[in-house]
mmCIF file of C-alpha atoms and ligand atoms in Angstrom:
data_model
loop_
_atom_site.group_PDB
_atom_site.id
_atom_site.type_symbol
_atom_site.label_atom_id
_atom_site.label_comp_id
_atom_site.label_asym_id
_atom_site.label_seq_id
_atom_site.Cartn_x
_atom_site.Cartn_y
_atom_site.Cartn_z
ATOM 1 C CA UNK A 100 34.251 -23.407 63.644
ATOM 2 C CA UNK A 101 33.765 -20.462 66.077
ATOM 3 C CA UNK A 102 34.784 -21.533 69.982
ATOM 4 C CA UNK A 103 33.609 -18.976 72.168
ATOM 5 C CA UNK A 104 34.897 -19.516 75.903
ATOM 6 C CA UNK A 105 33.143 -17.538 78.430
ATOM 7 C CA UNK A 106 33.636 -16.946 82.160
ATOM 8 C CA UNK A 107 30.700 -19.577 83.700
ATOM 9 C CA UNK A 108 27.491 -21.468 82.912
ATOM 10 C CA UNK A 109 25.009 -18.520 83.541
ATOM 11 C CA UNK A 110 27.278 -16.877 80.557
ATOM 12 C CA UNK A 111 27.385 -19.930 78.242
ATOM 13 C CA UNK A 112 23.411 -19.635 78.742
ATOM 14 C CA UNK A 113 22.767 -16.502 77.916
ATOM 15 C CA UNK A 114 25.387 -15.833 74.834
ATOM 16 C CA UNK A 115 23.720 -19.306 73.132
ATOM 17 C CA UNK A 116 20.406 -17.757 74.058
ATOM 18 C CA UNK A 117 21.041 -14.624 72.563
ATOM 19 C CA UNK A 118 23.028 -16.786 69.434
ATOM 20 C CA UNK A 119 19.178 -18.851 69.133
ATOM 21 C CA UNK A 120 16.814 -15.516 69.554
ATOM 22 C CA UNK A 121 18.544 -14.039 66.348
ATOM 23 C CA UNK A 122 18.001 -17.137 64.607
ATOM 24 C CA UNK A 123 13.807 -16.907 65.524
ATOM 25 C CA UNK A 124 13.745 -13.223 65.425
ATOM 26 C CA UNK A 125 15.344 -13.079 61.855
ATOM 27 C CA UNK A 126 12.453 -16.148 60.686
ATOM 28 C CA UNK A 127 10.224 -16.407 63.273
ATOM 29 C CA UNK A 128 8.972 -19.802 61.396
ATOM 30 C CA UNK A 129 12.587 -20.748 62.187
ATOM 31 C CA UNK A 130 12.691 -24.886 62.579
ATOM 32 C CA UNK A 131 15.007 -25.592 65.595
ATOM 33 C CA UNK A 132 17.122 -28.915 66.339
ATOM 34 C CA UNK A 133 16.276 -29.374 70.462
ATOM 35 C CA UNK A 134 18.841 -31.100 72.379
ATOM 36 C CA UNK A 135 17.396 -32.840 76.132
ATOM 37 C CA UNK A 136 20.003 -32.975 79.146
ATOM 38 C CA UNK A 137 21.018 -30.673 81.146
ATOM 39 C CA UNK A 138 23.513 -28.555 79.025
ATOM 40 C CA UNK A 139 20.805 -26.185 76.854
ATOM 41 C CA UNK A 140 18.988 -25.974 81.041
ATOM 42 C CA UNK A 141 20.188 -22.130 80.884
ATOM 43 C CA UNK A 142 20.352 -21.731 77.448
ATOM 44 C CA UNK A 143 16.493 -22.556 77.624
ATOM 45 C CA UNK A 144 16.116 -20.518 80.979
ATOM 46 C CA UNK A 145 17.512 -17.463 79.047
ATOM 47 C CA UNK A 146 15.388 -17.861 76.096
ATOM 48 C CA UNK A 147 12.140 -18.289 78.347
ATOM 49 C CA UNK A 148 12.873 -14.776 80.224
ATOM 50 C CA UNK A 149 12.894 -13.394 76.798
ATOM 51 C CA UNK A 150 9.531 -14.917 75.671
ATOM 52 C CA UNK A 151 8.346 -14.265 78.978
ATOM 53 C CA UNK A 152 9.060 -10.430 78.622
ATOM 54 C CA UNK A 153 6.963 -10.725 74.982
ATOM 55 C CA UNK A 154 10.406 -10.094 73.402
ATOM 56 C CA UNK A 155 10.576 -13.405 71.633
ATOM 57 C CA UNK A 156 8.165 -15.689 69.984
ATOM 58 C CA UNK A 157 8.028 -19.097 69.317
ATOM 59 C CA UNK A 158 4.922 -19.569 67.999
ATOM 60 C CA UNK A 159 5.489 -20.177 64.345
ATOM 61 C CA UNK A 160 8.365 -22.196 64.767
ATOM 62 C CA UNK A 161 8.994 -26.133 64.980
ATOM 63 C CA UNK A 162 11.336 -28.368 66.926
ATOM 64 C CA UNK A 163 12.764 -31.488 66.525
ATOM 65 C CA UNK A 164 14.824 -32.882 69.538
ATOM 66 C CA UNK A 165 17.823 -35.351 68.816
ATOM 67 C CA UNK A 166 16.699 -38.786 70.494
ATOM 68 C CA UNK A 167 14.553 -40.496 72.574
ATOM 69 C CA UNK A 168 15.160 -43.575 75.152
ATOM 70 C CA UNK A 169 13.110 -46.862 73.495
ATOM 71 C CA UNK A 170 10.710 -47.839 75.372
ATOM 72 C CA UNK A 171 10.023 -45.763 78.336
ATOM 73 C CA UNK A 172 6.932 -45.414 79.224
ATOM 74 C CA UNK A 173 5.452 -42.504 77.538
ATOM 75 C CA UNK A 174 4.676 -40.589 81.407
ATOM 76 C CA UNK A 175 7.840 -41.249 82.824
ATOM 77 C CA UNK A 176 9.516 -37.601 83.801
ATOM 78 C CA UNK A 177 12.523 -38.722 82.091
ATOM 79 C CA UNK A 178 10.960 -39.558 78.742
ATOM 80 C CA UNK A 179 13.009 -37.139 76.541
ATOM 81 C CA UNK A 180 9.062 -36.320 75.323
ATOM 82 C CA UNK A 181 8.313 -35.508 78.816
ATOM 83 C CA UNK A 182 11.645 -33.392 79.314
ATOM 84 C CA UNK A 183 11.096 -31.258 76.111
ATOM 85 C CA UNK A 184 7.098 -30.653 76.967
ATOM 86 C CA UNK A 185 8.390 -29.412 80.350
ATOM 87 C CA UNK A 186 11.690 -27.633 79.609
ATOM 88 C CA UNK A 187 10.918 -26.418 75.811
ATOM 89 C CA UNK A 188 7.589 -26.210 74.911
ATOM 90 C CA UNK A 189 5.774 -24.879 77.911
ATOM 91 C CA UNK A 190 8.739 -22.964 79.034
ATOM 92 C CA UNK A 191 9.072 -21.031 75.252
ATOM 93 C CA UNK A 192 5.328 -21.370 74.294
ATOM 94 C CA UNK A 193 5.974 -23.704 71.310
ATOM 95 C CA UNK A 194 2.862 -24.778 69.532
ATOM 96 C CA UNK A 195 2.938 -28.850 70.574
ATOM 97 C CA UNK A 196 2.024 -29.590 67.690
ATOM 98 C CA UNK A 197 5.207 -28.289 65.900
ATOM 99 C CA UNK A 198 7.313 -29.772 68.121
ATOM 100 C CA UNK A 199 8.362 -33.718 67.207
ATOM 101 C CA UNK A 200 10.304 -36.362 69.149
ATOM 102 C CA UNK A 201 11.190 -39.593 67.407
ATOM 103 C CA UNK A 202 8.755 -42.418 68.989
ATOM 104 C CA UNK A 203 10.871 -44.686 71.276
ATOM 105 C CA UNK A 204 7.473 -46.690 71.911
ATOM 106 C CA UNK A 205 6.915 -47.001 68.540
ATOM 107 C CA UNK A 206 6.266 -50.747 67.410
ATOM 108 C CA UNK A 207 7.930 -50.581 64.498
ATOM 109 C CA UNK A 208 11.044 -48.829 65.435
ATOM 110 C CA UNK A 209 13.039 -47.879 62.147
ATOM 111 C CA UNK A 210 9.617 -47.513 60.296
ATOM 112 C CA UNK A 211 9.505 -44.213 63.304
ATOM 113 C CA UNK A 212 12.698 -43.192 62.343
ATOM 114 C CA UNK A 213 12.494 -42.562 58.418
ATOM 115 C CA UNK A 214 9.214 -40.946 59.893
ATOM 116 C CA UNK A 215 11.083 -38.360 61.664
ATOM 117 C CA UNK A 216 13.587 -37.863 59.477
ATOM 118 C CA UNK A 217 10.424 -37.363 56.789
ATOM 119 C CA UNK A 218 9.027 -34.745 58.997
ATOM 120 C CA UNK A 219 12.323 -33.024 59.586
ATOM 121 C CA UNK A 220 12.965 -32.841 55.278
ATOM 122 C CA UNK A 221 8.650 -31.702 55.193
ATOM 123 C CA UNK A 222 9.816 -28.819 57.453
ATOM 124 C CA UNK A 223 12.354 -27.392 55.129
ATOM 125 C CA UNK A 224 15.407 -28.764 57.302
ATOM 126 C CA UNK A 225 16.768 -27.390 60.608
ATOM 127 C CA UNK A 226 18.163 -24.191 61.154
ATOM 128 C CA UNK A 227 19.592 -24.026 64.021
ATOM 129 C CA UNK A 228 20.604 -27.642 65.888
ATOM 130 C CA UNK A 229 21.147 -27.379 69.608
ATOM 131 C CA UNK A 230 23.540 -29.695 70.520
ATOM 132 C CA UNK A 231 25.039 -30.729 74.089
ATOM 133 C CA UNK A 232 28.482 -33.063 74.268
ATOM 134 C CA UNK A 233 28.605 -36.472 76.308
ATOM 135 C CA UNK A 234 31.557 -36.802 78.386
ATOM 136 C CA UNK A 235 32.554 -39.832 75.518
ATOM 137 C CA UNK A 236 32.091 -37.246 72.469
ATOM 138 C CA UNK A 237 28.696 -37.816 71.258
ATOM 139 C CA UNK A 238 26.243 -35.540 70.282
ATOM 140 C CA UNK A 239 22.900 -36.669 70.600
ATOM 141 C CA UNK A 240 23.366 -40.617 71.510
ATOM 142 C CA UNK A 241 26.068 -41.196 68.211
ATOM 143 C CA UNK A 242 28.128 -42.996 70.175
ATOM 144 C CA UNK A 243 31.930 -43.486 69.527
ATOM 145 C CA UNK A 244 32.759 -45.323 66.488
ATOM 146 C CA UNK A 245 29.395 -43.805 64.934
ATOM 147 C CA UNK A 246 29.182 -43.227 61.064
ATOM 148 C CA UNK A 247 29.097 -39.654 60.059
ATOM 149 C CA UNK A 248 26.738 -40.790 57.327
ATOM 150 C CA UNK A 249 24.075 -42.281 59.817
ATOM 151 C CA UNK A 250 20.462 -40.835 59.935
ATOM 152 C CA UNK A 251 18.064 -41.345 62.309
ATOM 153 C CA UNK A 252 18.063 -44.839 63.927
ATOM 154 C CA UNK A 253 18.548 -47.097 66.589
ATOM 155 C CA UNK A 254 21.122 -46.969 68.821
ATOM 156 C CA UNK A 255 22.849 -48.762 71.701
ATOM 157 C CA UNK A 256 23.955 -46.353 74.609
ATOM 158 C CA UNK A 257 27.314 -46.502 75.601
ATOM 159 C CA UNK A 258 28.033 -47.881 79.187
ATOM 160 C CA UNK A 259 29.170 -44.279 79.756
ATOM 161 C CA UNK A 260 26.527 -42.612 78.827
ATOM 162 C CA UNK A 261 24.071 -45.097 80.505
ATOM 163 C CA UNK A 262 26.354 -44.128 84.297
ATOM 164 C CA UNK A 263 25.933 -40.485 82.991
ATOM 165 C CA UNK A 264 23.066 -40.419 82.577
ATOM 166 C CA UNK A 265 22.112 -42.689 85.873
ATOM 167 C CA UNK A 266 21.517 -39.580 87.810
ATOM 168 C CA UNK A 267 18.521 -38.700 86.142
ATOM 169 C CA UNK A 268 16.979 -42.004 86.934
ATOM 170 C CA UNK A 269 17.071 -43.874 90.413
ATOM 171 C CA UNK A 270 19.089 -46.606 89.591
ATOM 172 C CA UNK A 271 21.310 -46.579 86.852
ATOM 173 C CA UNK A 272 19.623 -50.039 85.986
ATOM 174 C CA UNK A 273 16.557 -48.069 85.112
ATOM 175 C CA UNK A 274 17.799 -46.356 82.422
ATOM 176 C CA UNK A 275 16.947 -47.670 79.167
ATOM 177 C CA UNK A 276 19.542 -49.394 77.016
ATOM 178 C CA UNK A 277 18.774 -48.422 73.295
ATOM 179 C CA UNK A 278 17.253 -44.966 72.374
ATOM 180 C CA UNK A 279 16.601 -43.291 68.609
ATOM 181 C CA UNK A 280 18.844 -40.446 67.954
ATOM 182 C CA UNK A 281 18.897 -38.247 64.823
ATOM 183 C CA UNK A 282 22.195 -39.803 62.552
ATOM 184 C CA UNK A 283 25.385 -37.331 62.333
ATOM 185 C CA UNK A 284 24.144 -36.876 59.055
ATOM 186 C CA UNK A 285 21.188 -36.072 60.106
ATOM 187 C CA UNK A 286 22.515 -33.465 62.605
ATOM 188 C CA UNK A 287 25.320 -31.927 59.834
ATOM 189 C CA UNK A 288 22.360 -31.303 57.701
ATOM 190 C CA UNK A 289 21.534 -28.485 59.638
ATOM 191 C CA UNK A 290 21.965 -24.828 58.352
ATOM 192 C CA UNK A 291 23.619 -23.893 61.750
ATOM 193 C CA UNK A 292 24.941 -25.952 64.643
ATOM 194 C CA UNK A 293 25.268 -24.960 68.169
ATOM 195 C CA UNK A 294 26.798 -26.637 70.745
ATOM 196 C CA UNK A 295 27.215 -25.816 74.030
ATOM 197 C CA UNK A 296 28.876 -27.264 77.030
ATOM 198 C CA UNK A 297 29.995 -26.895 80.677
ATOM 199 C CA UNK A 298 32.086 -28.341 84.180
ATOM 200 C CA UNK A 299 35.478 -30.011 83.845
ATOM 201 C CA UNK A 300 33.564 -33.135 83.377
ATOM 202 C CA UNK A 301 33.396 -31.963 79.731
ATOM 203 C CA UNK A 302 37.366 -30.673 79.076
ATOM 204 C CA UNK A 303 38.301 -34.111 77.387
ATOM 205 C CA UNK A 304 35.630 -34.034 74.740
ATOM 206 C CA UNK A 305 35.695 -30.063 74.046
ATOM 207 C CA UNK A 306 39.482 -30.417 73.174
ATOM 208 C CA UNK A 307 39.347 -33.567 71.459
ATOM 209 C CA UNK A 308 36.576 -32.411 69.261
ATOM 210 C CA UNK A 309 37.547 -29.039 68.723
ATOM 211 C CA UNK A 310 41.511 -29.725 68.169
ATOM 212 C CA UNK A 311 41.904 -33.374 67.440
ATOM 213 C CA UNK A 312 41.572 -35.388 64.345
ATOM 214 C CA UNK A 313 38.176 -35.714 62.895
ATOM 215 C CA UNK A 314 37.800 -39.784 64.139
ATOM 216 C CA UNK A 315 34.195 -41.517 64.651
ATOM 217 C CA UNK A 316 36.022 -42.094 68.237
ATOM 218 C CA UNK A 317 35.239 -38.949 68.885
ATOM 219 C CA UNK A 318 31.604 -38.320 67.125
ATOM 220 C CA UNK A 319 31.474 -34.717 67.610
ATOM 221 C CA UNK A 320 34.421 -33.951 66.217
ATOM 222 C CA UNK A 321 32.620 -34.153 62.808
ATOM 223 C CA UNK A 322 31.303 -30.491 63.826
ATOM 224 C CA UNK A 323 34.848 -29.152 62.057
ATOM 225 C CA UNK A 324 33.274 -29.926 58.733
ATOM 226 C CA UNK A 325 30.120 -28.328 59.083
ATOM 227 C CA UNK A 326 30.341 -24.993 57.620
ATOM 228 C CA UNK A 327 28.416 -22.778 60.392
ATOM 229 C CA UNK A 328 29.618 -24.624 63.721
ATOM 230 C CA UNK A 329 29.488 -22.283 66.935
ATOM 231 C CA UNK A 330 30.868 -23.819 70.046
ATOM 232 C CA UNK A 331 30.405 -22.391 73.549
ATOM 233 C CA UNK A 332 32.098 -23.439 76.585
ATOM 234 C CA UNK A 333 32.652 -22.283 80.182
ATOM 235 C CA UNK A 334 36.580 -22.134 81.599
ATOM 236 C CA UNK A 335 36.109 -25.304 83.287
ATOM 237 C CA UNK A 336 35.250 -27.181 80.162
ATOM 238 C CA UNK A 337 37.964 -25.376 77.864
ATOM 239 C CA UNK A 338 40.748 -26.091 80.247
ATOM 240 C CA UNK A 339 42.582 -28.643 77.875
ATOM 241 C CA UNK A 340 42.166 -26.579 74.805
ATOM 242 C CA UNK A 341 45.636 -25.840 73.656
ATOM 243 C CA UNK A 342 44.484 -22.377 71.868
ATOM 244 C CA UNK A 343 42.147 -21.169 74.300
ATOM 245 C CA UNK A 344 43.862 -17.712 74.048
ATOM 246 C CA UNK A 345 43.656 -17.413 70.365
ATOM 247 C CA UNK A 346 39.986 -17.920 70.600
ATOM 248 C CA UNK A 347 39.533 -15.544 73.750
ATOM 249 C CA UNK A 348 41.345 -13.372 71.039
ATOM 250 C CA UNK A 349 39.379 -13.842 68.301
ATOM 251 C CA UNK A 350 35.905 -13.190 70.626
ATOM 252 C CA UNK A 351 37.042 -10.022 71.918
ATOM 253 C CA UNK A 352 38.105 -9.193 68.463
ATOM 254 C CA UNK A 353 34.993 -10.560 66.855
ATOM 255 C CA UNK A 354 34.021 -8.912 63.292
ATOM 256 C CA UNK A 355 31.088 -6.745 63.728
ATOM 257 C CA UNK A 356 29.602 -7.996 60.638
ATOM 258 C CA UNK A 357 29.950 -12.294 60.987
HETATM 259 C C1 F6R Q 639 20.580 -35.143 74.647
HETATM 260 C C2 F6R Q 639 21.732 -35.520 73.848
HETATM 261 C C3 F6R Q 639 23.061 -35.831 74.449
HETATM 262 C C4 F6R Q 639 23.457 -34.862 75.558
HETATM 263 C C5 F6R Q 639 24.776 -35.300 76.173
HETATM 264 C C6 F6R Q 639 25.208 -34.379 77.293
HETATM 265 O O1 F6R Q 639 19.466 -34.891 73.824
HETATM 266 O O2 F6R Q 639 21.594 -35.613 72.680
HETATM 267 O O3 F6R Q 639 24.047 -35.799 73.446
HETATM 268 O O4 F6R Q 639 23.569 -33.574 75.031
HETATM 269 O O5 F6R Q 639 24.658 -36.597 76.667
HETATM 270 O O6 F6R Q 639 24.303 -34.514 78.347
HETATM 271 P P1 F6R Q 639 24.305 -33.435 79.519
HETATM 272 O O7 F6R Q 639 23.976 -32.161 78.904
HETATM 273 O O8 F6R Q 639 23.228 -33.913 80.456
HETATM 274 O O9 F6R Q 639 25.675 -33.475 80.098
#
């Protein structure tokens, strides 16, 4: 696992950005894992100045984003399809059509599920998974005490995640209870993993997932067995990390050739 701790957000942004445009510039086909929220906000930002420039392209390449609320309506601005229209697909010029978000509206709910996952194995896999951090350790809505075999499928949100996430929404009662999310399986599948994450709010997870035992208590934490894990935090959110200088070290000593 590579942590790479950087001065700010506007840094964590741009680094990820630049870690994402080698990925589409080496296979511009490249099929990408989307995370919603606002972590990836200036990750995304970054990548849109470059396709805005006409120095990056994502025109041949898919995305699938990590979860979706159940039953929101399908034109409310929080809809995770609603997010990633606005903050991925116009913003980097996806073709729609690539671009899939499990169906939270679905009637049959798990029949939408092996669906996605379906369409994910049809693509060839992910590449590159973008991946933000709850404040609880998930990554996409695998909540604590998730398996690390689970695909995509329903889940509960945590009452965490539900006050986290109340902000977005009017009244925290408004925000839906259950949502899809791809499995930790589903997400380790992926060729190359990226999370990013930023603000104090954060500092808990980061060191628990980076340092701590590998525990379903903390969900991300299953990111130290995935072979090609890259995390990227601002100072605020690497604060607890017992060897934040040894991987300051290791960045500013970084091997030319990984
Ligand atoms: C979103 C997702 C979640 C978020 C996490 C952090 O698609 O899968 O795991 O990444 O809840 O949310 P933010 O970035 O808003 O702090």
């Amino acid at each position: 696992m590579e942590v790479i701790i950087l001065p700010g957000a506007t840094e964590v942004g741009e680094v990820a950005a630049s870690l994402v445009a080698d990925v589409v510039r080496a296979n511009p086909a490249a099929v990408l894992g989307l995370a919603t929220g606002s972590s990836p906000l200036g990750l995304y930002a970054a990548l849109g100045r470059q396709v805005a420039e006409g120095d990056l392209s994502f025109s041949r390449a898919s995305g699938f984003a990590l979860d979706e609320y159940v039953g929101i309506p399908a034109d409310h601005p929080q809809s995770y399809a609603a997010v990633i229209e606005r903050e991925v697909v116009d913003l980097l010029q996806f073709r729609p059509s690539r671009v899939h978000v499990p169906d939270g509206r679905a009637s049959d709910l798990n029949a939408a599920c092996v669906r996605f996952e379906d369409d994910i194995r049809a693509a060839g896999g992910v590449d590159i998974q973008i991946l933000g951090v709850g404040a609880n350790g998930h990554i996409g809505f695998n909540e604590p005490t998730s398996s690390f075999a689970s695909r995509t499928r329903v889940k509960t949100l945590a009452p965490k995640t539900i006050a986290d996430n109340a902000r977005f929404f009017e009244a925290a009662s408004d925000v839906p209870i259950h949502c899809l999310t791809q499995g930790l399986g589903t997400i380790m599948d992926a060729r190359r993993l990226l999370l990013v994450a930023t603000g104090a709010a954060k500092a808990e997870a980061i060191a628990a997932i980076v340092e701590g035992p590998v525990s379903s208590m903390w969900p991300g934490s299953i990111l130290q067995h995935h072979r090609h894990a890259t995390i990227i935090v601002d100072a605020e959110a690497a604060r607890r990390l017992e060897l934040a200088e040894y991987y300051r070290h290791t960045y500013a000593n970084k091997n030319p050739v990984s």
